[in-house]
């Protein structure tokens, strides 16, 4: 059983288009995250949602808009795609945030290529 | 602000040889420390973590790491590597009490050769 799944696995699109990446977790977690891995493999957090509420919003262009319809899903919508958006996007989930650490479980990634 | 430095971008090693992947962190507050592995075209998998207690931490696949507070290091070691250990390895930190936000290093590509 897949714990954290993402669709699609590969996404190739033209500059200026709008696209969405979907993420679902079946671990019963309350917190979900989006990370971006650039061409040099550098990983950086973009967003985090806890119980459908946005709690981490790093310096990300407002063309990126996360949407959490329920605790098990966190989708990433990207408007007006640019060449620099080409990257691998990882979704992750963890137990609800508390004062201590909760392990994050990562999805397989979505490779986005903007032409 | 916290940062994580992985000094080696690539580490080639022969099979059955020992390996050490270096990680240093800078933070004025206490942190949790992690090593993740990313196999080709896959997501990240947690290898091991240091939260508190014993400074020597053992993880999966025979890896271990030692937290050294005075040197602000958390180097990853394995006494004998296998071809299947070829992957990208990421060191990461979380500030304690600062939410669950992972900050990653730039990664080290471990290439195991016959």
Short mmCIF file of N, CA and C in Angstrom, two decimals, chain A residues 9-10 33 35 37 40-45 56 58 90 94 97-104 106-109 111, chain B residues 32 34 36 38 41-46 49 51 88 90 94 96-107 109:
data_model
loop_
_atom_site.label_atom_id
_atom_site.label_comp_id
_atom_site.label_asym_id
_atom_site.label_seq_id
_atom_site.Cartn_x
_atom_site.Cartn_y
_atom_site.Cartn_z
N UNK A 9 3.41 11.44 -12.16
CA UNK A 9 4.82 11.22 -11.85
C UNK A 9 5.70 12.12 -12.72
N UNK A 10 5.27 12.31 -13.96
CA UNK A 10 5.98 13.20 -14.89
C UNK A 10 4.96 14.19 -15.47
N UNK A 33 3.14 18.53 3.49
CA UNK A 33 4.16 19.47 3.05
C UNK A 33 4.39 19.37 1.54
N UNK A 35 7.75 20.16 -1.03
CA UNK A 35 9.15 20.52 -1.17
C UNK A 35 9.47 20.61 -2.66
N UNK A 37 12.75 20.30 -5.36
CA UNK A 37 14.13 19.90 -5.57
C UNK A 37 14.56 20.39 -6.93
N UNK A 40 19.97 21.05 -9.28
CA UNK A 40 21.18 20.71 -8.54
C UNK A 40 20.89 19.85 -7.32
N UNK A 41 19.66 19.35 -7.26
CA UNK A 41 19.20 18.44 -6.20
C UNK A 41 19.03 19.13 -4.85
N UNK A 42 19.02 20.47 -4.84
CA UNK A 42 18.80 21.18 -3.59
C UNK A 42 17.32 21.13 -3.23
N UNK A 43 17.03 20.71 -1.99
CA UNK A 43 15.66 20.53 -1.51
C UNK A 43 15.28 21.67 -0.59
N UNK A 44 14.09 22.25 -0.83
CA UNK A 44 13.65 23.35 0.02
C UNK A 44 12.15 23.24 0.25
N UNK A 45 11.74 23.49 1.47
CA UNK A 45 10.31 23.43 1.77
C UNK A 45 9.60 24.61 1.14
N UNK A 56 3.14 26.86 7.19
CA UNK A 56 4.44 27.27 6.68
C UNK A 56 4.25 27.74 5.25
N UNK A 58 6.88 29.46 2.76
CA UNK A 58 8.19 30.04 2.49
C UNK A 58 8.08 31.06 1.35
N UNK A 90 8.19 17.28 -4.26
CA UNK A 90 7.91 16.19 -3.34
C UNK A 90 6.85 16.61 -2.34
N UNK A 94 3.17 14.07 7.95
CA UNK A 94 3.61 13.66 9.29
C UNK A 94 2.43 13.76 10.25
N UNK A 97 1.54 18.54 14.20
CA UNK A 97 2.66 19.26 14.81
C UNK A 97 2.47 19.35 16.31
N UNK A 98 3.56 19.15 17.01
CA UNK A 98 3.55 19.32 18.45
C UNK A 98 4.88 19.95 18.83
N UNK A 99 5.21 19.95 20.10
CA UNK A 99 6.47 20.55 20.51
C UNK A 99 7.68 19.73 20.11
N UNK A 100 7.44 18.48 19.75
CA UNK A 100 8.57 17.63 19.38
C UNK A 100 8.49 17.30 17.89
N UNK A 101 9.46 16.56 17.49
CA UNK A 101 9.59 16.21 16.08
C UNK A 101 8.63 15.10 15.70
N UNK A 102 8.11 15.16 14.49
CA UNK A 102 7.33 14.08 13.91
C UNK A 102 7.91 13.72 12.56
N UNK A 103 8.18 12.44 12.36
CA UNK A 103 8.83 12.00 11.13
C UNK A 103 7.98 12.32 9.91
N UNK A 104 8.64 12.82 8.89
CA UNK A 104 7.96 13.11 7.63
C UNK A 104 8.18 11.96 6.65
N UNK A 106 7.86 10.81 2.74
CA UNK A 106 7.87 11.48 1.44
C UNK A 106 7.21 10.64 0.35
N UNK A 107 6.58 11.34 -0.58
CA UNK A 107 6.06 10.70 -1.78
C UNK A 107 7.19 10.49 -2.79
N UNK A 108 6.88 9.86 -3.93
CA UNK A 108 7.90 9.52 -4.92
C UNK A 108 8.35 10.70 -5.78
N UNK A 109 7.64 11.81 -5.70
CA UNK A 109 8.03 12.99 -6.47
C UNK A 109 7.30 13.11 -7.79
N UNK A 111 8.12 14.98 -11.43
CA UNK A 111 9.12 15.72 -12.21
C UNK A 111 8.40 16.63 -13.20
N UNK B 32 17.42 19.03 15.93
CA UNK B 32 17.35 17.61 15.64
C UNK B 32 18.09 17.41 14.32
N UNK B 34 19.21 14.74 10.97
CA UNK B 34 18.71 13.62 10.17
C UNK B 34 19.63 13.34 8.99
N UNK B 36 18.84 11.51 5.24
CA UNK B 36 17.91 10.89 4.32
C UNK B 36 18.68 10.33 3.13
N UNK B 38 18.17 9.15 -1.01
CA UNK B 38 17.31 9.21 -2.20
C UNK B 38 17.93 8.32 -3.26
N UNK B 41 15.59 8.32 -8.99
CA UNK B 41 14.19 8.48 -9.40
C UNK B 41 13.20 8.05 -8.32
N UNK B 42 13.59 8.18 -7.08
CA UNK B 42 12.68 7.85 -5.99
C UNK B 42 12.59 9.00 -5.00
N UNK B 43 11.68 8.87 -4.05
CA UNK B 43 11.53 9.86 -2.99
C UNK B 43 12.59 9.68 -1.92
N UNK B 44 12.46 10.44 -0.85
CA UNK B 44 13.43 10.39 0.24
C UNK B 44 13.00 9.39 1.30
N UNK B 45 13.98 8.71 1.84
CA UNK B 45 13.74 7.74 2.90
C UNK B 45 14.63 8.09 4.09
N UNK B 46 14.05 8.08 5.28
CA UNK B 46 14.82 8.41 6.47
C UNK B 46 15.79 7.28 6.80
N UNK B 49 18.14 9.31 12.68
CA UNK B 49 17.90 10.62 13.25
C UNK B 49 18.52 10.71 14.63
N UNK B 51 17.73 12.84 18.04
CA UNK B 51 16.83 13.75 18.74
C UNK B 51 17.43 14.14 20.09
N UNK B 88 21.84 9.32 -3.49
CA UNK B 88 22.11 10.67 -3.00
C UNK B 88 21.75 10.70 -1.52
N UNK B 90 21.24 13.05 1.95
CA UNK B 90 20.98 14.40 2.41
C UNK B 90 21.02 14.46 3.94
N UNK B 94 16.19 20.15 12.02
CA UNK B 94 14.98 20.83 12.47
C UNK B 94 15.33 21.53 13.78
N UNK B 96 14.64 22.57 17.34
CA UNK B 96 13.74 22.01 18.34
C UNK B 96 12.72 23.06 18.78
N UNK B 97 11.46 22.66 18.83
CA UNK B 97 10.39 23.56 19.24
C UNK B 97 10.02 24.56 18.18
N UNK B 98 10.58 24.43 16.99
CA UNK B 98 10.31 25.40 15.93
C UNK B 98 9.45 24.85 14.83
N UNK B 99 8.54 23.94 15.20
CA UNK B 99 7.74 23.31 14.16
C UNK B 99 8.50 22.15 13.55
N UNK B 100 8.03 21.64 12.48
CA UNK B 100 8.59 20.43 11.88
C UNK B 100 9.28 20.75 10.55
N UNK B 101 9.89 21.92 10.45
CA UNK B 101 10.44 22.39 9.17
C UNK B 101 11.85 21.84 8.97
N UNK B 102 12.00 20.98 7.96
CA UNK B 102 13.29 20.40 7.62
C UNK B 102 14.09 21.37 6.75
N UNK B 103 15.36 21.58 7.12
CA UNK B 103 16.29 22.33 6.27
C UNK B 103 17.37 21.35 5.82
N UNK B 104 17.51 21.21 4.51
CA UNK B 104 18.40 20.21 3.95
C UNK B 104 19.75 20.79 3.54
N UNK B 105 20.77 19.93 3.57
CA UNK B 105 22.03 20.23 2.94
C UNK B 105 21.92 20.01 1.44
N UNK B 106 23.01 20.24 0.74
CA UNK B 106 22.99 20.18 -0.72
C UNK B 106 23.15 18.77 -1.26
N UNK B 107 23.35 17.80 -0.38
CA UNK B 107 23.41 16.41 -0.82
C UNK B 107 24.81 15.94 -1.17
N UNK B 109 26.49 12.71 -3.41
CA UNK B 109 26.26 11.56 -4.27
C UNK B 109 27.28 10.48 -3.92
#
